[in-house]
PDB file of C-alpha atoms in Angstrom:
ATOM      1  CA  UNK M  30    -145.388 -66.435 157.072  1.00  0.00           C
ATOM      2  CA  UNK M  31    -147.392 -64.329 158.866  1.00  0.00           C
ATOM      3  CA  UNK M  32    -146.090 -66.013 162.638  1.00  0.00           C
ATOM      4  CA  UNK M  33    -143.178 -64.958 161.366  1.00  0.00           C
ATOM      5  CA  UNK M  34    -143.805 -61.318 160.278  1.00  0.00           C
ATOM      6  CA  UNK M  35    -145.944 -61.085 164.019  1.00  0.00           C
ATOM      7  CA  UNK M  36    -142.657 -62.032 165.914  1.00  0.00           C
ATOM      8  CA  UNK M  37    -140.385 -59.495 163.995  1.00  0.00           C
ATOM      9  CA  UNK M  38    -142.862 -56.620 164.689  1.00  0.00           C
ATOM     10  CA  UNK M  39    -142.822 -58.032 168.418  1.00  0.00           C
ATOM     11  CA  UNK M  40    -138.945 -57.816 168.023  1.00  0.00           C
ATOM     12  CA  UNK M  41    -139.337 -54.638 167.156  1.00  0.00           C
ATOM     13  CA  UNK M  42    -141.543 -53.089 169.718  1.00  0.00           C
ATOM     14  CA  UNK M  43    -138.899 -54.793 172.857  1.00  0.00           C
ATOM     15  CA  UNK M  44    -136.572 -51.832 172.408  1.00  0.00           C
ATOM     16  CA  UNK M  45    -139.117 -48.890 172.030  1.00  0.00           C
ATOM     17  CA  UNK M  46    -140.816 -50.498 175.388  1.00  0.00           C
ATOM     18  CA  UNK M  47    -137.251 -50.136 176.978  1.00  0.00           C
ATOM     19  CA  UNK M  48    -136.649 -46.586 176.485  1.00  0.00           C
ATOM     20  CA  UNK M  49    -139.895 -45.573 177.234  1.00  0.00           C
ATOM     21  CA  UNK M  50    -138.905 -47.673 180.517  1.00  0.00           C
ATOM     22  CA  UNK M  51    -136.393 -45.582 181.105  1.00  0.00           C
ATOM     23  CA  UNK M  52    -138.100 -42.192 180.592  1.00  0.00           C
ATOM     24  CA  UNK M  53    -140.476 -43.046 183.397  1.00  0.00           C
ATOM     25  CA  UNK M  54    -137.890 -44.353 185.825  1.00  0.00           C
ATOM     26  CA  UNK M  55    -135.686 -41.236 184.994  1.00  0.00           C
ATOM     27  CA  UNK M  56    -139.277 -39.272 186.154  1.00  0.00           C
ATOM     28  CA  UNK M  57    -139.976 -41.575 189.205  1.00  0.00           C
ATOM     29  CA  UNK M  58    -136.453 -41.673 190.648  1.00  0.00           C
ATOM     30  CA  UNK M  59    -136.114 -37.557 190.418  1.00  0.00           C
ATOM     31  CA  UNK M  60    -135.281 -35.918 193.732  1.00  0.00           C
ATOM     32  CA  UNK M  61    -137.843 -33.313 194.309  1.00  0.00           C
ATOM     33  CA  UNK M  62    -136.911 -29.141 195.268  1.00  0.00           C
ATOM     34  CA  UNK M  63    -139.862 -29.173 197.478  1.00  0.00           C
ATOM     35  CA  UNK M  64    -139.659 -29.951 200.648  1.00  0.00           C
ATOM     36  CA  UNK M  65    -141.211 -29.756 204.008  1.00  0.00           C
ATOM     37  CA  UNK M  66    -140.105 -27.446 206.800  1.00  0.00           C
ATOM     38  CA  UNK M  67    -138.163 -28.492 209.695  1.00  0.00           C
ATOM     39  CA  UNK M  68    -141.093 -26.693 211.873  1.00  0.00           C
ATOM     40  CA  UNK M  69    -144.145 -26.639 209.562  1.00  0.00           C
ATOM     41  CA  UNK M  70    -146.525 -24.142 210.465  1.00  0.00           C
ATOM     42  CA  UNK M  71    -150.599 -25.138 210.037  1.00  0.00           C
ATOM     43  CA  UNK M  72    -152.366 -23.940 207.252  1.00  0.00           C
ATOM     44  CA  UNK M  73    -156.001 -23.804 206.404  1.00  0.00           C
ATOM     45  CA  UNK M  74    -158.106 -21.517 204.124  1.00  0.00           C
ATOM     46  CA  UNK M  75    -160.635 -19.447 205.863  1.00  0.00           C
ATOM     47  CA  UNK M  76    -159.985 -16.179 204.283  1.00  0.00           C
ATOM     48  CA  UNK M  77    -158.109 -15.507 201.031  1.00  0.00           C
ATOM     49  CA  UNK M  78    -155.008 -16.638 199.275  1.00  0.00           C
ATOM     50  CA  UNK M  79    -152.465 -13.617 198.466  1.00  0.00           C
ATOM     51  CA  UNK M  80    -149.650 -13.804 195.674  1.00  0.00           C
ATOM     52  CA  UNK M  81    -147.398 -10.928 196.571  1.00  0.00           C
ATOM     53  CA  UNK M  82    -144.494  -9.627 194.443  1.00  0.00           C
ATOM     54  CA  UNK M  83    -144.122 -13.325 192.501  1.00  0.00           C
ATOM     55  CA  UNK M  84    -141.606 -13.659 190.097  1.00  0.00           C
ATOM     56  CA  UNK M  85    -140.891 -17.030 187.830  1.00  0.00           C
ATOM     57  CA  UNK M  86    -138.673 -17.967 185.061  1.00  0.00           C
ATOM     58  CA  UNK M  87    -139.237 -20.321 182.277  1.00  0.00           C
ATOM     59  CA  UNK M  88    -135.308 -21.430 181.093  1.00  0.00           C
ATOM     60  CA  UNK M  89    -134.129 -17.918 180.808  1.00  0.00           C
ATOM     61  CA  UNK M  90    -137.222 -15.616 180.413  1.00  0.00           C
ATOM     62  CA  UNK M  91    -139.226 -14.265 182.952  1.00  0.00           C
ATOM     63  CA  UNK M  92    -142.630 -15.443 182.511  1.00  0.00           C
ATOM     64  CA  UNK M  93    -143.746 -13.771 185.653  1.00  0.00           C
ATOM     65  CA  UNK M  94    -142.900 -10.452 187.357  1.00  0.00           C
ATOM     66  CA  UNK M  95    -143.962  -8.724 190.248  1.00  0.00           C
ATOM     67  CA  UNK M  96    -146.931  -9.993 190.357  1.00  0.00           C
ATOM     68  CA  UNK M  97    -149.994  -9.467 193.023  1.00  0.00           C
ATOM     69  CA  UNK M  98    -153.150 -10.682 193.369  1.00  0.00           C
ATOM     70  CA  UNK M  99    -155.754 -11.421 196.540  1.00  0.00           C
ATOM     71  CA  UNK M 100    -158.080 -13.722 196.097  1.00  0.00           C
ATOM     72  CA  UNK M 101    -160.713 -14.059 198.555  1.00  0.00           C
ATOM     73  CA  UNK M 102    -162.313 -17.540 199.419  1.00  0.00           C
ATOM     74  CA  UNK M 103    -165.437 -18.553 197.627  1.00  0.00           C
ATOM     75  CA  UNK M 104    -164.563 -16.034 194.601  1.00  0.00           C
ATOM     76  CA  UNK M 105    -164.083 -17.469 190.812  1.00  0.00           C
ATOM     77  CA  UNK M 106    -160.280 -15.791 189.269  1.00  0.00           C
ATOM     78  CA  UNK M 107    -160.010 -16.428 185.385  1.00  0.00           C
ATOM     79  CA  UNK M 108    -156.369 -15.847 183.906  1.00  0.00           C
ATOM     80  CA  UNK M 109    -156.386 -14.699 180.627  1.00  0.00           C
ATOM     81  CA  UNK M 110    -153.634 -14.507 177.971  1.00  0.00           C
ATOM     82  CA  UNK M 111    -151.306 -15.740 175.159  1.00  0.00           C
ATOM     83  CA  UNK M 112    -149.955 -18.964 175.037  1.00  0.00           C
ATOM     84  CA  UNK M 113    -146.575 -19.349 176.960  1.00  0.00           C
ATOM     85  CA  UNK M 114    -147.735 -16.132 178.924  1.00  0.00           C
ATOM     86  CA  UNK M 115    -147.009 -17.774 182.651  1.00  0.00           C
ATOM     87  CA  UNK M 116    -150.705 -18.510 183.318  1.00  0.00           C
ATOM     88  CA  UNK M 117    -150.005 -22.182 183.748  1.00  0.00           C
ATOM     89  CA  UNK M 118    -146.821 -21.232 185.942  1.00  0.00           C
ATOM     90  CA  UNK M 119    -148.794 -18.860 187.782  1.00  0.00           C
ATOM     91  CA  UNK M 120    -151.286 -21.770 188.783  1.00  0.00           C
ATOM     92  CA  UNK M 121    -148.559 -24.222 189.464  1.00  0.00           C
ATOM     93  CA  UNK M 122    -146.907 -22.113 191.917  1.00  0.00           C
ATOM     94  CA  UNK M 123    -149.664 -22.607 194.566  1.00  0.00           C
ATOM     95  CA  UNK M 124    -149.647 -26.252 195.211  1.00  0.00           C
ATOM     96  CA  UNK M 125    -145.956 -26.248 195.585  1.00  0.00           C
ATOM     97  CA  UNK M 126    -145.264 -27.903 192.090  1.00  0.00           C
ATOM     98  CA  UNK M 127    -142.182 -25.524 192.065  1.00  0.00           C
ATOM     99  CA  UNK M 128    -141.592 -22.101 194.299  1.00  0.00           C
ATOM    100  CA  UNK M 129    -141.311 -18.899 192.684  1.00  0.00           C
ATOM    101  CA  UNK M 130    -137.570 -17.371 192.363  1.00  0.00           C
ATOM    102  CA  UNK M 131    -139.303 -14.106 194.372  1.00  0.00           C
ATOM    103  CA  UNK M 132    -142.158 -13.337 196.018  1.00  0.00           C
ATOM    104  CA  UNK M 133    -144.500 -15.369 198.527  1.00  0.00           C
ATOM    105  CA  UNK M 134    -147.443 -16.482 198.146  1.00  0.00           C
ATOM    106  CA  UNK M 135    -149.938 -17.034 201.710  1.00  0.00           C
ATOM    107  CA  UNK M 136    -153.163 -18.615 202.806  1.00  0.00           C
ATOM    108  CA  UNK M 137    -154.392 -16.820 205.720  1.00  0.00           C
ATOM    109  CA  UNK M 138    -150.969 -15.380 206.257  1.00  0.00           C
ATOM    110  CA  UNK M 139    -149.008 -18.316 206.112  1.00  0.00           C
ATOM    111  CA  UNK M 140    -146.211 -18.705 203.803  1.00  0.00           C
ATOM    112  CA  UNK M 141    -147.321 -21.827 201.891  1.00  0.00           C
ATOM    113  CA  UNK M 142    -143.276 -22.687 201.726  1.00  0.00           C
ATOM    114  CA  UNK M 143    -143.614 -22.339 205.935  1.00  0.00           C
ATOM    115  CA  UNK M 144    -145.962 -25.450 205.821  1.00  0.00           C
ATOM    116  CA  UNK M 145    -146.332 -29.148 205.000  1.00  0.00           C
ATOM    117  CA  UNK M 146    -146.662 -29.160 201.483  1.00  0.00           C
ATOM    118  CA  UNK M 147    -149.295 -32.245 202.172  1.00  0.00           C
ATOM    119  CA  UNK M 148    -151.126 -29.708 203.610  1.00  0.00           C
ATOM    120  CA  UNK M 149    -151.331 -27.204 201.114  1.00  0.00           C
ATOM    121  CA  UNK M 150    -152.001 -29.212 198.610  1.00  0.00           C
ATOM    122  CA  UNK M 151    -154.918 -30.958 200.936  1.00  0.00           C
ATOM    123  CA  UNK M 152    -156.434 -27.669 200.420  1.00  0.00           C
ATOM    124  CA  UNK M 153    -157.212 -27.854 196.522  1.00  0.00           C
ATOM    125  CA  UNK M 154    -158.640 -29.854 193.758  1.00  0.00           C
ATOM    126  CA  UNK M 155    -156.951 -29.782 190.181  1.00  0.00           C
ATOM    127  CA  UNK M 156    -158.658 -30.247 187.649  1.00  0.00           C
ATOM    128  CA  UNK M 157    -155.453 -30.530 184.517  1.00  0.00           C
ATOM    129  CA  UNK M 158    -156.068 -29.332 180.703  1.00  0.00           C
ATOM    130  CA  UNK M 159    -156.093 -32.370 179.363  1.00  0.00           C
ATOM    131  CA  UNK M 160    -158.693 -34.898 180.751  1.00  0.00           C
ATOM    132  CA  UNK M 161    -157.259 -38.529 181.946  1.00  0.00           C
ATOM    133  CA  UNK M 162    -159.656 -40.952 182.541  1.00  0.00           C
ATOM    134  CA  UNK M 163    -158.708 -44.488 183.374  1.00  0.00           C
ATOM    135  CA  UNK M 164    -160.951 -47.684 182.060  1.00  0.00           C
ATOM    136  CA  UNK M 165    -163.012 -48.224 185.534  1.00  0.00           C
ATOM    137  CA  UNK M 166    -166.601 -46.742 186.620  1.00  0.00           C
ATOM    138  CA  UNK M 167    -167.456 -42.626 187.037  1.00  0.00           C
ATOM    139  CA  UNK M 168    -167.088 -43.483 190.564  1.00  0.00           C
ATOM    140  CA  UNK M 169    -163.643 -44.460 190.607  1.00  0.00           C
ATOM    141  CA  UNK M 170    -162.504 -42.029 188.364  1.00  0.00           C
ATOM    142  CA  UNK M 171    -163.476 -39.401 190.508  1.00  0.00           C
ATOM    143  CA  UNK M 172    -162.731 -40.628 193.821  1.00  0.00           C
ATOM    144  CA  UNK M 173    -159.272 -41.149 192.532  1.00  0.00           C
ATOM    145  CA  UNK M 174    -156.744 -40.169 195.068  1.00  0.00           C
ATOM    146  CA  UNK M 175    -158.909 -39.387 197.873  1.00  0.00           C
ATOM    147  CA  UNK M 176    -159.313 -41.785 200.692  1.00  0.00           C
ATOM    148  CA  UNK M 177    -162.332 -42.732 202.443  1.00  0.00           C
ATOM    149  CA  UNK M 178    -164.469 -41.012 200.157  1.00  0.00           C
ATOM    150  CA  UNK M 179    -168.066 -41.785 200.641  1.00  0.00           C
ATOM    151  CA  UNK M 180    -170.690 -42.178 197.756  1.00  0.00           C
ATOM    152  CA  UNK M 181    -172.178 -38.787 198.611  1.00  0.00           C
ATOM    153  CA  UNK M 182    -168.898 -36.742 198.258  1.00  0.00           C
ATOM    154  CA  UNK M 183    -168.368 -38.034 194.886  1.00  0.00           C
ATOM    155  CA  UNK M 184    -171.705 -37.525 193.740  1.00  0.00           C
ATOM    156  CA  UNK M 185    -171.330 -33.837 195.184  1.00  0.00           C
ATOM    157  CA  UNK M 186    -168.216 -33.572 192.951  1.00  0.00           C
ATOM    158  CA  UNK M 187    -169.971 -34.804 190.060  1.00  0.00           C
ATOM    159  CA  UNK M 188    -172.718 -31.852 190.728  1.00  0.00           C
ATOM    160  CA  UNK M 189    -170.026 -29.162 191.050  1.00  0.00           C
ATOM    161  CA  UNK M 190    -168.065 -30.264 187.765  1.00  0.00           C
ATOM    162  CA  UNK M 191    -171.341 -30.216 186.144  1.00  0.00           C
ATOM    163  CA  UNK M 192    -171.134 -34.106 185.385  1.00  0.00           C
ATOM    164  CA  UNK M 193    -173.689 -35.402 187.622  1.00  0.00           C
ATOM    165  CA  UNK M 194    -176.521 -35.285 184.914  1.00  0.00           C
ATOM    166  CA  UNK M 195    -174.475 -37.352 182.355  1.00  0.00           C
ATOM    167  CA  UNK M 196    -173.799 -39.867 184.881  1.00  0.00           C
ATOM    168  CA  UNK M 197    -176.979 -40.655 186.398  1.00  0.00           C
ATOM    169  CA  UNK M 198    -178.353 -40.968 182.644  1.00  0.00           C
ATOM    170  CA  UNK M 199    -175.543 -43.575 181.510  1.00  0.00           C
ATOM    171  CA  UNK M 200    -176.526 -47.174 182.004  1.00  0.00           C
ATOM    172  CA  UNK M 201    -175.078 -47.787 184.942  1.00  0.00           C
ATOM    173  CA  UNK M 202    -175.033 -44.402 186.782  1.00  0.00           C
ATOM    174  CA  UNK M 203    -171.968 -44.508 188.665  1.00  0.00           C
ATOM    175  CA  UNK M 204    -171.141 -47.565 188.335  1.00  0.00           C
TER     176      UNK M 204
END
């Protein structure tokens, strides 16, 4: 009996697998709103990053308005506030994930929307709430997404994230 009770749970488990199927080609297959200029200007990060007069939504409510804020390279910003208070939104806006409704916001003067968004978000790392690992070595893990990385770059990141310790002392060190 129990073959039998093992196939009708498999039975079971074909249609959740199909929706979930189609919830991830629904995301996949979404045009984006962000999109590269015609004439992309160049943008790198030698100075500071400037959010001026930015104003979001979330649905109907304003999450964000009018706000400002310089941030000078090689300086440490903390957000602080309630939950659902924009500071997620506010973070989001710089790598393009969506454009504020008003505002700008510039590196080194440039509009971020007046470049390739490739190259904006070239500029960053992001590191999300929520921690995703995926079953393979530190290295890979953290080299994820870059190309050509060399060993030395990802043990650097591993220093900077504070990680580097941990590694070395698992069994395998990077590996």
């Amino acid at each position: 009996i129990n073959p039998v009770k093992d196939f009708s749970k498999s039975l079971y488990q074909i249609p959740k697998g199909l929706a979930s199927m189609e919830r991830i080609d629904k995301i996949l297959n979404a045009e984006s709103t962000i999109t590269d200029p015609i004439n992309p200007k160049p943008i790198h990060l030698n100075e500071k990053i400037e959010y001026k007069d930015i104003w979001s939504k979330y649905r109907e409510n304003w999450v964000i308005k009018g706000v400002n804020l310089e941030i000078l390279k090689g300086k440490t910003v903390a957000l602080v506030g309630q939950s659902g208070s924009g500071k997620s939104t506010f973070v989001d806006l710089l790598p393009r994930f969506y454009d504020a409704i008003k505002g700008s916001i510039t590196i080194d003067g440039v509009d971020i929307r007046d470049a390739k968004v490739y190259d904006v978000r070239s500029l960053m790392v992001i590191v999300n709430q929520e921690a995703i690992l995926f079953n393979d070595s530190f290295y890979n893990n953290i080299a994820f997404g870059v190309e050509k990385t060399t060993p030395k770059e990802v043990a650097e990141a591993a220093r900077i994230s504070n990680a580097y310790a941990s590694i070395i002392a698992s069994d395998d060190g990077f590996n």
